[in-house]
Coordinates of N, CA and C in Angstrom, one line a residue:
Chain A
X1 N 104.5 85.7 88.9 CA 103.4 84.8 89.0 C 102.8 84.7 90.4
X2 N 101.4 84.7 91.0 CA 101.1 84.2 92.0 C 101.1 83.2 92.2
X3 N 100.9 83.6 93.9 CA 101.3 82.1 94.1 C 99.7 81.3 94.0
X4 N 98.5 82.0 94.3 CA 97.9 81.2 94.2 C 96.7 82.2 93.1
X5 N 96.5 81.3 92.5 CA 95.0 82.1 91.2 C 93.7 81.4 91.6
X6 N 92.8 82.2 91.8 CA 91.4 81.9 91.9 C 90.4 83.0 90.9
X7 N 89.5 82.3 90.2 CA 88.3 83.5 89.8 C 87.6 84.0 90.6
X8 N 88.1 85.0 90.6 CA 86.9 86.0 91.8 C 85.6 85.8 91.4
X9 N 84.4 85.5 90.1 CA 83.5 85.4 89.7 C 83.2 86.7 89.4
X10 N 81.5 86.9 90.0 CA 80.7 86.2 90.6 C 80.4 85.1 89.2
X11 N 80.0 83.5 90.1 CA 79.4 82.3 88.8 C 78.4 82.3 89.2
X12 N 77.6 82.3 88.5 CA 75.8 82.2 88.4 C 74.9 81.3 87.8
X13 N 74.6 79.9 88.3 CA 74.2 78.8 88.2 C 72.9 78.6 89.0
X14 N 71.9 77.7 87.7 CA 71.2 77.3 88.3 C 70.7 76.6 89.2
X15 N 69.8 76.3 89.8 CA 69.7 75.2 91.2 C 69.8 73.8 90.8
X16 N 70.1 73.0 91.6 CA 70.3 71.6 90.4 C 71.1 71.4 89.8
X17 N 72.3 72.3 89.7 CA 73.3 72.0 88.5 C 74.7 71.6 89.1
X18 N 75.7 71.3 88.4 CA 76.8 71.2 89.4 C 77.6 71.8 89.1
X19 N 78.3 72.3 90.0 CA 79.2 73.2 90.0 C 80.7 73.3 90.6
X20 N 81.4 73.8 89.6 CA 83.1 73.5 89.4 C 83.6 74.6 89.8
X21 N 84.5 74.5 90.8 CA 85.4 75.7 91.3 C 86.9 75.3 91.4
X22 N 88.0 76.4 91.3 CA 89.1 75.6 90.5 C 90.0 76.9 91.0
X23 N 91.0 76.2 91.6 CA 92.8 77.3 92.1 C 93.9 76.8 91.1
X24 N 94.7 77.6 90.7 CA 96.1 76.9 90.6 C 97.1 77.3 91.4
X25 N 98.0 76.5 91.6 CA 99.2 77.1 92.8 C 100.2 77.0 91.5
X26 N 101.5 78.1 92.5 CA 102.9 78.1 91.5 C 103.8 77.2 92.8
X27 N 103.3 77.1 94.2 CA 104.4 76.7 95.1 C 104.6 75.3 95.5
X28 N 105.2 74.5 95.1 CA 105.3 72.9 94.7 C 105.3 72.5 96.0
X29 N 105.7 73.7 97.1 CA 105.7 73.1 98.6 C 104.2 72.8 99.3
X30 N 103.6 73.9 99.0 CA 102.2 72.9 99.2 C 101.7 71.4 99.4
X31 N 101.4 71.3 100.4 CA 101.2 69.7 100.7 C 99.8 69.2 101.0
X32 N 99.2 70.1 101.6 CA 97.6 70.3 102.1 C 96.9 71.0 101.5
X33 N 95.8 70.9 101.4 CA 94.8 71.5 100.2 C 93.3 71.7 100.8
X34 N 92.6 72.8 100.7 CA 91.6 72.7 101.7 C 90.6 73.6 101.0
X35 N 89.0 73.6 101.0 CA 88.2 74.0 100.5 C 87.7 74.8 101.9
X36 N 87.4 76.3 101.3 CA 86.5 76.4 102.6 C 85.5 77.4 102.0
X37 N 84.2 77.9 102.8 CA 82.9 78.5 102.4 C 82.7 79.6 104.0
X38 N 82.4 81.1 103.0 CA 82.2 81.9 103.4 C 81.1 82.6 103.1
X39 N 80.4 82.6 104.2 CA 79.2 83.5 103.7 C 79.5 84.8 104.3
X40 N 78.3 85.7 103.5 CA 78.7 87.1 104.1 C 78.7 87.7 105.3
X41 N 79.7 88.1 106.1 CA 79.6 88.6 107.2 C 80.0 87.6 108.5
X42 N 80.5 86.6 107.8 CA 80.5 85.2 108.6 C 82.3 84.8 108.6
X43 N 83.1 83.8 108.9 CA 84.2 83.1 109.2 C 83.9 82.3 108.2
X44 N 85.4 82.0 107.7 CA 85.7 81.4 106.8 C 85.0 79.7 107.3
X45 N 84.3 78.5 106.8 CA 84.3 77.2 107.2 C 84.8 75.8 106.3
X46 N 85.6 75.3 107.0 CA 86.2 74.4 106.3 C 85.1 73.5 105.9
X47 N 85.1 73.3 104.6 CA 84.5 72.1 103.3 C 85.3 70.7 103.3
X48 N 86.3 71.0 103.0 CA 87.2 69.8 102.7 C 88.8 69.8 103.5
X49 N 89.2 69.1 103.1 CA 90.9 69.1 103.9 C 91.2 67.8 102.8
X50 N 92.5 68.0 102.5 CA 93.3 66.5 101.9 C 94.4 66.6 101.5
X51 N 95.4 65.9 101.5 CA 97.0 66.2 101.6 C 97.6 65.1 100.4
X52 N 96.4 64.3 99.5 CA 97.2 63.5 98.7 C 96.2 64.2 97.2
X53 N 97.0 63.7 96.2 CA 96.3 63.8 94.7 C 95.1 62.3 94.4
X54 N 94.0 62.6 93.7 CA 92.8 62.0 93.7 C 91.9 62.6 93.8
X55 N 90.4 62.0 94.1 CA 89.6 62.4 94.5 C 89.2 62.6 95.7
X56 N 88.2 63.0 96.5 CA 88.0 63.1 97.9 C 86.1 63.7 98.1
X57 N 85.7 62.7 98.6 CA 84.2 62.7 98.6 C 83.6 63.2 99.9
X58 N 82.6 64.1 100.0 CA 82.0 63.9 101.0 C 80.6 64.7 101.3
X59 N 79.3 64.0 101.0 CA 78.4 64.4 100.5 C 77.6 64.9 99.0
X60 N 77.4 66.2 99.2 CA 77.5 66.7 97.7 C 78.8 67.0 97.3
X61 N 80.0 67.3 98.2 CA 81.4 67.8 97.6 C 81.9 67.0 97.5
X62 N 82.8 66.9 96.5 CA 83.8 65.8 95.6 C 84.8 67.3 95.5
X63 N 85.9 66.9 96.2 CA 87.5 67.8 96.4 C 88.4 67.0 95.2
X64 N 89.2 67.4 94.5 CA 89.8 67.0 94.0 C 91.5 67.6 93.6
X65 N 92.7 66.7 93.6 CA 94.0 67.4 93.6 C 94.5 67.0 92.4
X66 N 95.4 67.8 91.7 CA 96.4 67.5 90.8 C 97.8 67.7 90.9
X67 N 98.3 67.3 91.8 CA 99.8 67.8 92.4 C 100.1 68.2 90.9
X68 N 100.4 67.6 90.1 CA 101.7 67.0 88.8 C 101.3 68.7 87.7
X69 N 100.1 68.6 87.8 CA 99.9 70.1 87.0 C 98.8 71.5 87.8
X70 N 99.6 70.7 89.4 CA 99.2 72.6 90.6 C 97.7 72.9 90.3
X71 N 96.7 72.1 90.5 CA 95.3 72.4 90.1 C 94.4 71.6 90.9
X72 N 93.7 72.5 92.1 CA 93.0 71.9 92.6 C 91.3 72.4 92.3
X73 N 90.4 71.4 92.9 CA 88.8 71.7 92.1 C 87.7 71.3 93.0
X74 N 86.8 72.0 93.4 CA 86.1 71.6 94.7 C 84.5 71.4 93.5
X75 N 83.7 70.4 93.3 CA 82.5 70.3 92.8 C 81.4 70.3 93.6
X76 N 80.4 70.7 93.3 CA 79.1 70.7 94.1 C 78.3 70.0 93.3
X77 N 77.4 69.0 93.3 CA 76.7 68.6 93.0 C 74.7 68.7 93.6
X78 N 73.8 68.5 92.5 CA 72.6 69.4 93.3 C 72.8 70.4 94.3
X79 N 73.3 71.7 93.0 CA 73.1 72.6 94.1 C 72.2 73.5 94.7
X80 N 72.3 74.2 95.7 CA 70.8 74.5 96.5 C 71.5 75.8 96.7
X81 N 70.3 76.9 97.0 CA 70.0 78.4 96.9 C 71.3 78.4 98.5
X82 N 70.9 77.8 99.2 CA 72.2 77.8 100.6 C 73.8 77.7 100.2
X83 N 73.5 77.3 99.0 CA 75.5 77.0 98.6 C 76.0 78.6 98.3
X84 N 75.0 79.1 98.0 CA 75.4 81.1 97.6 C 76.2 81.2 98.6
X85 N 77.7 81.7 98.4 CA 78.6 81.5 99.2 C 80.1 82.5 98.2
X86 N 80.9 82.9 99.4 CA 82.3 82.9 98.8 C 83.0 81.6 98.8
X87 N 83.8 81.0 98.3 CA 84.7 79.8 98.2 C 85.8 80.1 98.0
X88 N 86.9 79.4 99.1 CA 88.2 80.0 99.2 C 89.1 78.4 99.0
X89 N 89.9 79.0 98.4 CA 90.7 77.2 98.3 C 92.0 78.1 99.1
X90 N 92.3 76.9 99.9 CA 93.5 77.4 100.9 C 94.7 76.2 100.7
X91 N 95.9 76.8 101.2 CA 97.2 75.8 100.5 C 97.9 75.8 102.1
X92 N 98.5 74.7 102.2 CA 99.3 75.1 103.2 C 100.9 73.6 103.2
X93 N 102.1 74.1 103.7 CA 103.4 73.7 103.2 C 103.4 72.3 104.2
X94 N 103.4 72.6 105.4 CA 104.4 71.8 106.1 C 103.7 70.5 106.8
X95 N 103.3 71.5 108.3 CA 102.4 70.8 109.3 C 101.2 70.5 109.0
X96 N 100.3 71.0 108.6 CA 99.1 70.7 107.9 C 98.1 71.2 109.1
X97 N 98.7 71.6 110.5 CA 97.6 72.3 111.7 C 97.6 73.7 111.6
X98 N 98.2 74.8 110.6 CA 97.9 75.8 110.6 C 99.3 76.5 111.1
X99 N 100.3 76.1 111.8 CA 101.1 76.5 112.6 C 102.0 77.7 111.0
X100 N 102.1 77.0 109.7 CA 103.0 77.4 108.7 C 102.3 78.7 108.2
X101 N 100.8 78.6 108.1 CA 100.0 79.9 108.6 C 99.3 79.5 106.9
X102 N 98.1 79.3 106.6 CA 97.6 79.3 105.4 C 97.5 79.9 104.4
X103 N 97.8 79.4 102.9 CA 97.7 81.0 102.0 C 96.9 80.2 101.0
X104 N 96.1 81.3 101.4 CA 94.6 81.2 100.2 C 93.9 82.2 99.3
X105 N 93.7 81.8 98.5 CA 92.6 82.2 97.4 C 92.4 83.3 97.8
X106 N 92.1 84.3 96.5 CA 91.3 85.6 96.6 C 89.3 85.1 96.7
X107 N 89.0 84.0 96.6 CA 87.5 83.6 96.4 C 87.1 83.8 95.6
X108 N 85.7 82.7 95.4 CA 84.8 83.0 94.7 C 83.6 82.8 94.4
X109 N 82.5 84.5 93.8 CA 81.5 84.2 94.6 C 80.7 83.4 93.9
X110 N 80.2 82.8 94.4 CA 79.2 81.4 94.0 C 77.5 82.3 94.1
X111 N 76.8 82.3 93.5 CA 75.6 82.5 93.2 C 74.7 80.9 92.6
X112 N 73.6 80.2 93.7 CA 72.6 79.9 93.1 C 71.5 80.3 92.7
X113 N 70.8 80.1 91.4 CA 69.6 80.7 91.5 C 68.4 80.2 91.7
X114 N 67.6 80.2 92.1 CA 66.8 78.7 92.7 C 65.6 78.8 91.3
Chain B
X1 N 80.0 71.3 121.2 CA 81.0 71.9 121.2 C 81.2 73.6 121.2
X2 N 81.4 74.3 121.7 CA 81.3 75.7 121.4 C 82.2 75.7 120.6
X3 N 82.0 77.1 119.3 CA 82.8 77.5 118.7 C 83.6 78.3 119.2
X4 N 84.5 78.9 118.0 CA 85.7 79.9 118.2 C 84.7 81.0 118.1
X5 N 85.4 81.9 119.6 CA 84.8 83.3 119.4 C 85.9 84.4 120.0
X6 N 85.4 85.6 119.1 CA 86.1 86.3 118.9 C 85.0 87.7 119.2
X7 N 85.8 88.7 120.2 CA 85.2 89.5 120.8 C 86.0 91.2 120.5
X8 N 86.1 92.3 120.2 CA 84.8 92.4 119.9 C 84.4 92.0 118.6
X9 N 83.1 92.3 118.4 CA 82.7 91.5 116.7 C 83.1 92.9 116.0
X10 N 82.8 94.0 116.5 CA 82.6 95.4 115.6 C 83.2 96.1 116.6
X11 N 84.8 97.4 115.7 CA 85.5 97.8 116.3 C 85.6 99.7 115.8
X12 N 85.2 100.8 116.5 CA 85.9 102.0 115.8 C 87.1 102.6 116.0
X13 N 88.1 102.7 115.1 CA 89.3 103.3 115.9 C 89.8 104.1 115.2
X14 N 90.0 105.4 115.9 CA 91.0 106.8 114.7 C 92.6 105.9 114.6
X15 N 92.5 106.8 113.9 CA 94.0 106.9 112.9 C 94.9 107.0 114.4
X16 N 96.0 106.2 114.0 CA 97.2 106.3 115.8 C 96.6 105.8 117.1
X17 N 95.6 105.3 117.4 CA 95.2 104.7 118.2 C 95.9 103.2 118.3
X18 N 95.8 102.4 119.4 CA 96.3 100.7 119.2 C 94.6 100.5 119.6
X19 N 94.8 98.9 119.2 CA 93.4 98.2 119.5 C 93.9 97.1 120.0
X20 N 92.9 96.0 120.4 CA 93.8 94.8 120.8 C 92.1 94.1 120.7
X21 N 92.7 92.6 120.0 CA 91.4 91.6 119.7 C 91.8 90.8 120.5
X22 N 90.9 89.9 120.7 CA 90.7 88.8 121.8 C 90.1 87.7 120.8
X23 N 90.5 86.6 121.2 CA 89.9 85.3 120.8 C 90.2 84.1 121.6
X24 N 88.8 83.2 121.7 CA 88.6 81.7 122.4 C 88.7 81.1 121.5
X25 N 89.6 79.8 121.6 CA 89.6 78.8 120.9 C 88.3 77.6 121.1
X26 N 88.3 77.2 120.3 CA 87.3 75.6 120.9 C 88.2 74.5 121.7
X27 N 87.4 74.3 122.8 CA 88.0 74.0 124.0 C 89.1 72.5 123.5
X28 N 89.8 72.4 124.2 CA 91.1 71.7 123.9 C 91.8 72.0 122.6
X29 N 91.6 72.9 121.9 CA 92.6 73.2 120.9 C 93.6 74.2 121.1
X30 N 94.7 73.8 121.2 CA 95.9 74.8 121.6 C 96.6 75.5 120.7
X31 N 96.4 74.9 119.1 CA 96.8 76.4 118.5 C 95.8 77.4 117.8
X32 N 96.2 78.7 117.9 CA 95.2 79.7 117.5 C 96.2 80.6 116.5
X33 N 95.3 80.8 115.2 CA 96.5 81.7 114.2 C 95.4 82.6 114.0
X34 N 95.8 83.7 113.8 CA 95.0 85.1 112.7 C 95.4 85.4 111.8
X35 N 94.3 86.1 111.2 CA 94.6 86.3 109.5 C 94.0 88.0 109.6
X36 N 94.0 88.5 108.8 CA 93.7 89.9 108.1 C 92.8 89.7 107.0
X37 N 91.8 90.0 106.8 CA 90.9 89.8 105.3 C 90.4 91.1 104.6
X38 N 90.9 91.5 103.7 CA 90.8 92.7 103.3 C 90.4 92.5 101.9
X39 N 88.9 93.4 100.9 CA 88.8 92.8 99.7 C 90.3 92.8 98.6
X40 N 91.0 93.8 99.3 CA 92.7 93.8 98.0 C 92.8 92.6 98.3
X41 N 93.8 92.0 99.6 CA 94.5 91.6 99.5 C 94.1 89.9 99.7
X42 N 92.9 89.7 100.1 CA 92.1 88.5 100.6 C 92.1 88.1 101.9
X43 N 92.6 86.9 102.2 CA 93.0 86.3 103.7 C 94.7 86.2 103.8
X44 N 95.2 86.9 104.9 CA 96.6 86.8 105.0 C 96.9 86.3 106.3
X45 N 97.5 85.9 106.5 CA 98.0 85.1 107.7 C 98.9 86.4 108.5
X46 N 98.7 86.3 109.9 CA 99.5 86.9 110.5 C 100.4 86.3 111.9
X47 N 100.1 85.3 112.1 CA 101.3 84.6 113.1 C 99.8 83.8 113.8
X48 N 100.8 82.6 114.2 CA 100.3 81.2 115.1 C 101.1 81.1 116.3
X49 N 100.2 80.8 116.8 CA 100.4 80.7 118.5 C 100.1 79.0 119.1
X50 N 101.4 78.6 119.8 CA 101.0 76.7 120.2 C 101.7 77.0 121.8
X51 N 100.3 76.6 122.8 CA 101.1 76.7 124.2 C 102.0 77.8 124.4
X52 N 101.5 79.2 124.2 CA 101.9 80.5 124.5 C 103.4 81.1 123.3
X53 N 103.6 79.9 122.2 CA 104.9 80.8 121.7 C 104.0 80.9 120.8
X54 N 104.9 81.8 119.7 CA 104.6 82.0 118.4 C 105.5 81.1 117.4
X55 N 105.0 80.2 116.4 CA 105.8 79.7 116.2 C 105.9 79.8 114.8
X56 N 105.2 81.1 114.4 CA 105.4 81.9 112.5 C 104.3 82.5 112.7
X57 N 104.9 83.6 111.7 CA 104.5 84.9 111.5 C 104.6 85.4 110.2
X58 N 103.6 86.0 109.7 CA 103.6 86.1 108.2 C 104.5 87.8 108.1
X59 N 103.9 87.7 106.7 CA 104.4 89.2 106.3 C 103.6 90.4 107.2
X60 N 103.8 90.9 108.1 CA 103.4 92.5 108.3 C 104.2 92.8 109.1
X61 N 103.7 94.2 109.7 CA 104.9 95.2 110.1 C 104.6 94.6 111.7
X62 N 105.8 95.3 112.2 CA 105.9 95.3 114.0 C 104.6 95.8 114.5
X63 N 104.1 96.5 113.8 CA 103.0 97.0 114.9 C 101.8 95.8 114.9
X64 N 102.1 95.1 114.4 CA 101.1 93.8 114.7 C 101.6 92.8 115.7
X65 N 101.3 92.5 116.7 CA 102.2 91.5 117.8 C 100.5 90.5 118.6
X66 N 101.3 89.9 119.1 CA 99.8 88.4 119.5 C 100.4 88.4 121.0
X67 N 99.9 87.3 121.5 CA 100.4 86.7 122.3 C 99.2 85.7 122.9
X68 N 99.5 84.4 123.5 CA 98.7 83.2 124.1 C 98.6 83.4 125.4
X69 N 97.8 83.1 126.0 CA 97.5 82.7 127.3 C 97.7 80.9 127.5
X70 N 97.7 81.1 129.2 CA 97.9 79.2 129.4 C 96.8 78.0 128.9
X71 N 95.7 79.2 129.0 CA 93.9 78.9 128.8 C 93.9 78.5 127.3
X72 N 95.0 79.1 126.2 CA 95.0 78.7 125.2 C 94.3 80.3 124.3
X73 N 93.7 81.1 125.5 CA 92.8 82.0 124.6 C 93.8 83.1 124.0
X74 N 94.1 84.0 123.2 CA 94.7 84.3 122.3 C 94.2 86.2 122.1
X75 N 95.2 86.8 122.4 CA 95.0 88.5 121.9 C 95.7 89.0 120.5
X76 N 95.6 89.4 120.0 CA 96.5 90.0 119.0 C 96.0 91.9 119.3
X77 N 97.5 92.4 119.0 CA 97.5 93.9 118.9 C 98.3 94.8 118.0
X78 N 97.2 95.8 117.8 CA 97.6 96.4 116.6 C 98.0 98.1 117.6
X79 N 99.3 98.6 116.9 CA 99.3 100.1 117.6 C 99.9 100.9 116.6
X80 N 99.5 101.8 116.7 CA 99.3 103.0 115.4 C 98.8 102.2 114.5
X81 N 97.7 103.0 114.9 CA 96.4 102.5 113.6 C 96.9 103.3 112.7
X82 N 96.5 102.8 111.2 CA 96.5 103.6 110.4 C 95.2 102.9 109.6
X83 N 95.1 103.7 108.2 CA 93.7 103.6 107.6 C 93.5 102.2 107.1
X84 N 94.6 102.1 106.5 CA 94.8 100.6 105.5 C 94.2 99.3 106.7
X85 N 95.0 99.7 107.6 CA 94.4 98.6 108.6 C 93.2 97.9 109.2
X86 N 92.3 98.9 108.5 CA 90.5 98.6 108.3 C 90.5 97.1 107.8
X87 N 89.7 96.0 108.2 CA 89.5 94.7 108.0 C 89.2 94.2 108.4
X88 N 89.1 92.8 108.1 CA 88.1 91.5 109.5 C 89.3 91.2 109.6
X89 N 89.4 90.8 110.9 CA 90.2 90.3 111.5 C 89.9 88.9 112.1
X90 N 90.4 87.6 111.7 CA 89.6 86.2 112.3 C 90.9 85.4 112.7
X91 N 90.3 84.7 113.6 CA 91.3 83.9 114.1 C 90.6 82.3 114.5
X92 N 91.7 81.4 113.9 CA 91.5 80.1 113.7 C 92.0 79.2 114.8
X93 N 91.5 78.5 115.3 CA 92.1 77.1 116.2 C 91.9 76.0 115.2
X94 N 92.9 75.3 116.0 CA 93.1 73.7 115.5 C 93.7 73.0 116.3
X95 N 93.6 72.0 115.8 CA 93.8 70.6 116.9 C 93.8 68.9 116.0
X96 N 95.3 68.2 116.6 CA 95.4 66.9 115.9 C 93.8 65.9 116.1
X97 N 93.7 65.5 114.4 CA 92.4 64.5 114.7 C 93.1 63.3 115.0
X98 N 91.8 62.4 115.1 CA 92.4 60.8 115.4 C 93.3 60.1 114.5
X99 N 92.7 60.5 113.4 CA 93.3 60.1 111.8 C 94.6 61.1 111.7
X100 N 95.1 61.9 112.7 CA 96.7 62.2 112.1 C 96.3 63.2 111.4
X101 N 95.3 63.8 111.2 CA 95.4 65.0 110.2 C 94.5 66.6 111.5
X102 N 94.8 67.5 110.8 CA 94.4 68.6 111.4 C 93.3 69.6 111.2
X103 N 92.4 69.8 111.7 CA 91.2 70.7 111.0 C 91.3 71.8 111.6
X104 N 91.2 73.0 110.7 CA 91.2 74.4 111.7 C 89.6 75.3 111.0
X105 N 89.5 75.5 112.5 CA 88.0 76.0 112.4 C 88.6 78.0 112.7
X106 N 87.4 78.9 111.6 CA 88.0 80.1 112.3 C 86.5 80.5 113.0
X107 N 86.8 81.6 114.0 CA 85.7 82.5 114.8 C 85.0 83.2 113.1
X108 N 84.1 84.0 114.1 CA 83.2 85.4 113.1 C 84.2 86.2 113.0
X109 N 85.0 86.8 113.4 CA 85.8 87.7 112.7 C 85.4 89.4 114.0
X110 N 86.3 90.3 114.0 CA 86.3 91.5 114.2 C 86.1 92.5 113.2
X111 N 85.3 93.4 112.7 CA 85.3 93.8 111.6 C 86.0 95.4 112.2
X112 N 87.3 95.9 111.9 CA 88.0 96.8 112.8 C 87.6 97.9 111.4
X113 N 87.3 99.3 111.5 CA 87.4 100.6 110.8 C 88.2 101.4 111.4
X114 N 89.1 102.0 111.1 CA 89.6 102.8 111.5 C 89.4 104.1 110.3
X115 N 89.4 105.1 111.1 CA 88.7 106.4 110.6 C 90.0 107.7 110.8

C-alpha cells in the first residue's frame, strides 16, 4: 500500500464550480497536513497548513482532515481560469518545520475552463 | 520579503560529471530542505539542514550530500551523474510562526538534464 494516494487527473471543471481534491495516507504518524499549488515550471506554494481534524478556511479554500479514516480534501470554491494548477497534498510526522522532510502526493492536474 | 532562490535555474550535465546547486533562503529562516521532483517518482525529500547540521535525510544514495552555510544559504551536490538523475531540484526554507506552527516556502527549482 502507499503511503500516500492522490489522482493524478487531469480534472476538468468549469469556471464557477467548486472543486474537490482528495489524498489518503496509510501512515497514522502523520500529524501535519498541507495543501500546496504548482504551476508549470514554477515551485511548489503552500495553500494551506493544519495539524488538527476539521475544517480549515481561508478564502476560497476550505482544507479539510479526517485523521480517524486518513483522508484529507482541499475545496475551491468559485473557481477561476488562474486555479489551472498542479495540487500536491503533502504529510509530514513530527516537527511540522520540514526538518522530518515532507512526503507528498504524486498531484493533481486541476484544469479550469473559463 | 525576498523569496527563496535558487541558482542555477537550468543545468546541462553528461553522464559522470558532479554538479552542485545553490540555494537562499528567505532571510531569517534557518532551515532549508531539498527535494528531487521527477514525473515517476513526484517530490521526494532529500535531507534538511538547521544552523549548518543535517538533521534527516531521506532515501538516496551517497552521491547526494548538502551542506549549510552560517548565512543559512544551502548547497547540495550531486557526483557521478547519471541519467536518472535528470529533475527539478527545489529547495525549501522555513521558520517558527508566531502561532507555534511552521510554514515552508520552496524556491523555482533547478531543472538539472543530464545527457
Amino acid at each position: 500500500q502507499k503511503e500516500v494516494e492522490q489522482d493524478p487527473g487531469p480534472l476538468s471543471v468549469p469556471e464557477g464550480a467548486i472543486v474537490s481534491l482528495n489524498c489518503t495516507y496509510s501512515n497514522s504518524a502523520f500529524q501535519y497536513f498541507m495543501w500546496y499549488r504548482q504551476y508549470s515550471r514554477k515551485g511548489p506554494e503552500l495553500l494551506m497548513y493544519t495539524y488538527s481534524s476539521g475544517n480549515k478556511e481561508d478564502g476560497r479554500f476550505t482544507a479539510q482532515v479526517d485523521k480517524s479514516s486518513k483522508y484529507i480534501s482541499l475545496f475551491i470554491r468559485d473557481s477561476q481560469p488562474s486555479d489551472s494548477a498542479t495540487y500536491l497534498c503533502a504529510f509530514e510526522k513530527n516537527s511540522g518545520g520540514g526538518a522530518d522532510g515532507l512526503t507528498f502526493g504524486k498531484g493533481t492536474h486541476l484544469i479550469i475552463q473559463p | 520579503k525576498a523569496g527563496v532562490t535558487q541558482t542555477p535555474r537550468y543545468l546541462i550535465k553528461t553522464r559522470g560529471q558532479q554538479v552542485t546547486l545553490s540555494c537562499s533562503p528567505i532571510s531569517g529562516h534557518r532551515s532549508v530542505s531539498w527535494y528531487q521532483q521527477t514525473p515517476g517518482q513526484g517530490l521526494q525529500f532529500l535531507f534538511e539542514y538547521f544552523s549548518e547540521t543535517q538533521r534527516n535525510k531521506g532515501n538516496f544514495p551517497g552521491r547526494f550530500s548538502g551542506r549549510q552555510f552560517s548565512n543559512s544559504r544551502s548547497e547540495m551536490n550531486v557526483s557521478t551523474l547519471e541519467l536518472g538523475d535528470s529533475a527539478l531540484y527545489l529547495c525549501a526554507s522555513s521558520a517558527l510562526l508566531v502561532s507555534g506552527t511552521y510554514e515552508q516556502y520552496f524556491g523555482p527549482g533547478t531543472r538539472l538534464t543530464v545527457t
